[in-house]
Short mmCIF file of C-alpha atoms in Angstrom, two decimals:
data_model
loop_
_atom_site.label_atom_id
_atom_site.label_comp_id
_atom_site.label_asym_id
_atom_site.label_seq_id
_atom_site.Cartn_x
_atom_site.Cartn_y
_atom_site.Cartn_z
CA UNK F 1 11.06 7.89 -14.26
CA UNK F 2 7.10 9.02 -14.74
CA UNK F 3 4.04 6.06 -13.96
CA UNK F 4 1.42 6.02 -15.53
CA UNK F 5 -0.90 3.91 -12.45
CA UNK F 6 -4.15 4.45 -14.29
CA UNK F 7 -2.96 4.57 -18.09
CA UNK F 8 -5.05 1.87 -19.37
CA UNK F 9 -8.04 1.69 -16.30
CA UNK F 10 -10.84 3.02 -18.69
CA UNK F 11 -10.25 -0.14 -20.72
CA UNK F 12 -10.05 -2.62 -17.31
CA UNK F 13 -13.44 -1.41 -15.88
CA UNK F 14 -15.39 -1.96 -19.14
CA UNK F 15 -13.42 -5.21 -19.00
CA UNK F 16 -14.29 -6.10 -15.65
CA UNK F 17 -18.57 -4.87 -16.54
CA UNK F 18 -18.28 -7.29 -19.62
CA UNK F 19 -17.89 -9.91 -17.58
CA UNK F 20 -20.02 -8.92 -14.69
CA UNK F 21 -22.95 -7.91 -16.79
CA UNK F 22 -24.03 -11.46 -17.02
CA UNK F 23 -24.03 -12.36 -13.90
CA UNK F 24 -26.41 -9.31 -13.45
CA UNK F 25 -28.55 -10.15 -15.21
CA UNK F 26 -29.69 -13.38 -14.11
CA UNK F 27 -29.85 -12.42 -10.50
CA UNK F 28 -31.84 -9.48 -12.63
CA UNK F 29 -34.40 -12.06 -14.00
CA UNK F 30 -34.16 -14.53 -10.77
CA UNK F 31 -34.70 -11.57 -9.12
CA UNK F 32 -38.45 -10.82 -11.03
CA UNK F 33 -39.57 -14.21 -11.34
CA UNK F 34 -38.33 -16.63 -8.58
CA UNK F 35 -36.80 -15.22 -5.51
CA UNK F 36 -38.08 -11.60 -5.16
CA UNK F 37 -36.11 -10.83 -2.39
CA UNK F 38 -37.03 -8.21 -0.03
CA UNK F 39 -36.12 -4.52 -0.74
CA UNK F 40 -32.89 -4.51 1.36
CA UNK F 41 -31.67 -7.91 0.42
CA UNK F 42 -31.35 -6.58 -3.17
CA UNK F 43 -29.83 -3.92 -2.19
CA UNK F 44 -27.17 -5.40 -0.10
CA UNK F 45 -26.65 -7.77 -3.31
CA UNK F 46 -26.83 -4.68 -5.36
CA UNK F 47 -23.63 -3.20 -3.27
CA UNK F 48 -21.76 -6.09 -3.24
CA UNK F 49 -21.65 -5.44 -6.97
CA UNK F 50 -20.79 -2.40 -6.77
CA UNK F 51 -17.79 -3.00 -4.29
CA UNK F 52 -16.49 -5.95 -6.59
CA UNK F 53 -16.82 -3.87 -9.76
CA UNK F 54 -14.33 -1.56 -8.17
CA UNK F 55 -12.13 -4.51 -6.49
CA UNK F 56 -11.37 -6.11 -9.02
CA UNK F 57 -10.56 -2.83 -11.50
CA UNK F 58 -8.24 -1.87 -9.21
CA UNK F 59 -6.67 -5.69 -9.12
CA UNK F 60 -6.85 -5.92 -12.48
CA UNK F 61 -4.78 -2.03 -12.82
CA UNK F 62 -2.40 -2.86 -10.02
CA UNK F 63 -1.48 -6.45 -12.39
CA UNK F 64 -1.03 -4.38 -15.74
CA UNK F 65 1.00 -1.80 -14.17
CA UNK F 66 3.07 -4.10 -10.93
CA UNK F 67 2.41 -7.21 -10.60
CA UNK F 68 3.11 -7.93 -13.82
CA UNK F 69 6.03 -6.32 -14.30
CA UNK F 70 8.21 -6.52 -11.34
CA UNK F 71 7.76 -10.26 -12.15
CA UNK F 72 8.90 -9.90 -15.42
CA UNK F 73 12.48 -7.81 -14.05
CA UNK F 74 12.14 -9.96 -11.47
CA UNK F 75 12.87 -13.30 -13.76
CA UNK F 76 15.26 -11.59 -15.92
CA UNK F 77 17.59 -10.89 -12.66
CA UNK F 78 17.36 -14.22 -11.25
CA UNK F 79 17.87 -15.76 -15.47
CA UNK F 80 20.66 -13.90 -15.42
CA UNK F 81 22.24 -15.08 -11.92
CA UNK F 82 25.84 -18.04 -13.21
CA UNK F 83 24.39 -20.45 -10.85
CA UNK F 84 20.73 -20.98 -12.16
CA UNK F 85 20.73 -24.19 -10.60
CA UNK F 86 19.56 -21.69 -7.77
CA UNK F 87 16.06 -21.05 -9.56
CA UNK F 88 14.54 -24.66 -8.48
CA UNK F 89 14.58 -23.95 -4.99
CA UNK F 90 13.89 -20.27 -5.44
CA UNK F 91 10.53 -21.03 -7.25
CA UNK F 92 9.65 -23.42 -4.70
CA UNK F 93 9.95 -20.67 -1.91
CA UNK F 94 7.71 -18.26 -4.64
CA UNK F 95 4.78 -21.39 -5.39
CA UNK F 96 4.25 -21.24 -1.75
CA UNK F 97 4.03 -17.44 -1.03
CA UNK F 98 2.10 -17.13 -3.32
CA UNK F 99 -0.17 -19.61 -2.91
CA UNK F 100 -0.64 -18.31 0.81
CA UNK F 101 -1.31 -14.91 -0.44
CA UNK F 102 -4.05 -16.34 -2.76
CA UNK F 103 -7.39 -15.41 -1.77
CA UNK F 104 -9.61 -18.85 -3.95
CA UNK F 105 -7.33 -20.89 -1.81
CA UNK F 106 -8.19 -18.72 1.62
CA UNK F 107 -11.86 -19.42 1.01
CA UNK F 108 -11.80 -22.97 -0.41
CA UNK F 109 -9.41 -24.00 2.63
CA UNK F 110 -12.09 -22.35 5.32
CA UNK F 111 -14.89 -24.05 3.56
CA UNK F 112 -13.29 -27.27 3.45
CA UNK F 113 -12.80 -26.70 7.04
CA UNK F 114 -16.12 -25.80 8.49
CA UNK F 115 -17.40 -28.69 6.00
CA UNK F 116 -15.77 -31.04 7.53
CA UNK F 117 -16.43 -29.98 11.30
CA UNK F 118 -12.03 -29.37 11.46
CA UNK F 119 -11.72 -33.25 9.93
CA UNK F 120 -9.48 -31.51 7.29
CA UNK F 121 -7.93 -28.39 9.05
CA UNK F 122 -7.32 -24.98 7.05
CA UNK F 123 -4.51 -25.15 7.89
CA UNK F 124 -3.04 -28.27 7.05
CA UNK F 125 -5.28 -28.06 3.61
CA UNK F 126 -3.52 -24.95 3.55
CA UNK F 127 0.14 -26.37 3.72
CA UNK F 128 -1.10 -28.85 1.45
CA UNK F 129 -2.05 -26.53 -1.31
CA UNK F 130 1.17 -24.56 -1.12
CA UNK F 131 3.58 -27.55 -0.90
CA UNK F 132 1.59 -28.49 -3.95
CA UNK F 133 2.30 -25.45 -5.94
CA UNK F 134 5.83 -24.95 -4.34
CA UNK F 135 7.02 -28.59 -6.67
CA UNK F 136 4.62 -27.04 -9.25
CA UNK F 137 7.15 -23.76 -10.15
CA UNK F 138 10.09 -25.94 -9.12
CA UNK F 139 9.33 -28.31 -11.43
CA UNK F 140 8.75 -25.15 -13.62
CA UNK F 141 11.91 -23.90 -13.21
CA UNK F 142 13.74 -27.41 -14.11
CA UNK F 143 11.43 -27.21 -17.03
CA UNK F 144 13.44 -24.21 -17.96
CA UNK F 145 16.52 -25.05 -17.24
CA UNK F 146 16.87 -28.54 -19.34
CA UNK F 147 14.44 -27.65 -21.92
CA UNK F 148 12.44 -30.69 -21.49
CA UNK F 149 8.77 -31.24 -23.01
CA UNK F 150 6.11 -30.33 -20.93
CA UNK F 151 4.46 -33.57 -21.58
CA UNK F 152 7.45 -35.15 -19.45
CA UNK F 153 6.02 -34.20 -16.37
CA UNK F 154 2.23 -34.07 -17.26
CA UNK F 155 1.38 -37.11 -18.84
CA UNK F 156 3.29 -38.93 -15.64
CA UNK F 157 1.78 -36.91 -12.78
CA UNK F 158 -1.67 -37.12 -14.09
CA UNK F 159 -0.99 -41.15 -14.37
CA UNK F 160 0.34 -41.03 -10.99
CA UNK F 161 -3.18 -38.62 -9.60
CA UNK F 162 -5.78 -41.57 -11.12
CA UNK F 163 -3.74 -44.55 -9.54
CA UNK F 164 -3.83 -42.06 -6.77
CA UNK F 165 -7.77 -42.09 -7.05
CA UNK F 166 -8.36 -45.84 -6.74
CA UNK F 167 -6.63 -45.20 -3.02
CA UNK F 168 -8.06 -42.51 -1.99
CA UNK F 169 -11.79 -41.19 -0.44
CA UNK F 170 -14.56 -39.72 -2.49
CA UNK F 171 -13.98 -36.85 0.64
CA UNK F 172 -10.20 -35.98 -0.62
CA UNK F 173 -10.91 -36.91 -4.36
CA UNK F 174 -13.17 -34.20 -4.66
CA UNK F 175 -10.92 -31.77 -2.73
CA UNK F 176 -8.59 -32.59 -4.17
CA UNK F 177 -9.80 -32.04 -8.11
CA UNK F 178 -11.58 -29.21 -6.47
CA UNK F 179 -8.06 -27.68 -5.31
CA UNK F 180 -6.50 -27.79 -8.66
CA UNK F 181 -8.23 -24.88 -10.02
CA UNK F 182 -8.52 -23.00 -7.13
CA UNK F 183 -4.90 -23.02 -6.91
CA UNK F 184 -4.33 -21.75 -10.53
CA UNK F 185 -5.80 -17.93 -9.32
CA UNK F 186 -4.68 -14.32 -9.58
CA UNK F 187 -1.87 -14.29 -8.09
CA UNK F 188 -0.04 -16.99 -9.35
CA UNK F 189 -1.07 -16.05 -13.25
CA UNK F 190 -0.19 -12.16 -13.13
CA UNK F 191 2.62 -12.80 -10.78
CA UNK F 192 4.80 -16.45 -10.64
CA UNK F 193 4.21 -16.28 -14.33
CA UNK F 194 5.53 -13.33 -15.53
CA UNK F 195 8.89 -14.52 -13.23
CA UNK F 196 9.04 -17.48 -15.32
CA UNK F 197 8.75 -15.61 -18.27
CA UNK F 198 11.35 -13.61 -17.24
CA UNK F 199 13.27 -16.54 -16.76
CA UNK F 200 12.84 -17.99 -19.80
CA UNK F 201 14.09 -14.57 -21.52
CA UNK F 202 17.06 -14.74 -20.21
CA UNK F 203 17.93 -18.03 -20.08
CA UNK F 204 20.17 -18.99 -22.77
CA UNK F 205 18.81 -21.36 -25.59
CA UNK F 206 15.36 -21.00 -23.43
CA UNK F 207 11.93 -20.02 -26.05
CA UNK F 208 10.07 -17.73 -23.31
CA UNK F 209 6.30 -19.05 -25.58
CA UNK F 210 8.10 -22.97 -25.18
CA UNK F 211 9.75 -23.03 -21.51
CA UNK F 212 7.93 -19.60 -19.56
CA UNK F 213 4.57 -20.44 -19.93
CA UNK F 214 3.00 -23.86 -19.69
CA UNK F 215 3.54 -23.04 -15.81
CA UNK F 216 0.52 -23.12 -15.04
CA UNK F 217 -1.02 -26.68 -16.91
CA UNK F 218 2.08 -28.19 -13.71
CA UNK F 219 0.06 -25.54 -11.04
CA UNK F 220 -3.04 -27.14 -11.85
CA UNK F 221 -1.97 -30.64 -11.64
CA UNK F 222 0.38 -30.38 -7.96
CA UNK F 223 -1.92 -29.45 -5.60
CA UNK F 224 -4.38 -32.48 -7.52
CA UNK F 225 -1.44 -35.08 -6.01
CA UNK F 226 -0.86 -33.10 -3.13
CA UNK F 227 -3.70 -33.45 -1.43
CA UNK F 228 -4.65 -37.45 -2.66
CA UNK F 229 -1.17 -37.56 -0.68
CA UNK F 230 -3.14 -36.19 1.98
CA UNK F 231 -5.66 -38.77 1.96
CA UNK F 232 -3.99 -41.36 1.86
CA UNK F 233 -1.99 -40.36 4.84
CA UNK F 234 -5.43 -40.11 6.90
CA UNK F 235 -6.53 -43.59 5.76
CA UNK F 236 -3.72 -45.03 6.85
CA UNK F 237 -3.42 -43.01 9.94
CA UNK F 238 -7.35 -44.61 10.92
CA UNK F 239 -8.53 -41.87 10.76
CA UNK F 240 -12.58 -41.05 10.96
CA UNK F 241 -13.93 -41.16 6.55
CA UNK F 242 -16.67 -38.58 5.78
CA UNK F 243 -18.98 -39.37 2.93
CA UNK F 244 -17.01 -42.37 1.56
CA UNK F 245 -19.94 -43.52 0.13
#
């Protein structure tokens, strides 16, 4: 079997170029009219742009030739199992593991740890977000197996989040809603969604378009709830509050 590793790579590079070009133009404008950084610093920024360009290009190419096809094949294999209820705990494990490998999550949890002086530790945030995403993937597996509408999960979930907001501190509210966006990073979108679509396509009575998609909405929701619950635990234990004004 021939694997075309770089098939379509030129298209990927063009897409990455178009994505980075506005940022480069903004930086150039600010550099000329406002920043006026020394040439050495400008060179460092330029090298950063080059590394970002190649990093994103190779990552997206890897997604196209590796992550998505493998995820779909794994999903189709899992969807053909007779004991389909096992998909629920497997979904939790996949979501948990994918979040651990998510670069954006790692960056955010480290930032939270630094900005709060260790009050909210990096490890605690990472486990909280990973568990939240794991629950969302497990619920997505349940939705695929039962055919329940996405609304049955989204509406109660956001109502619960809004209720928790009234009992949370400002520190955890901000972190919680940012966590929802960070959790929907490239690892989750590329691999887990491909697995879900594969499972849905192999499950009798399931439509990949209606059941396989919609997972990202849950992934964006459950970390919010998880972090807000973490905030309630901190408050109940009488931990020091930060920036509650």
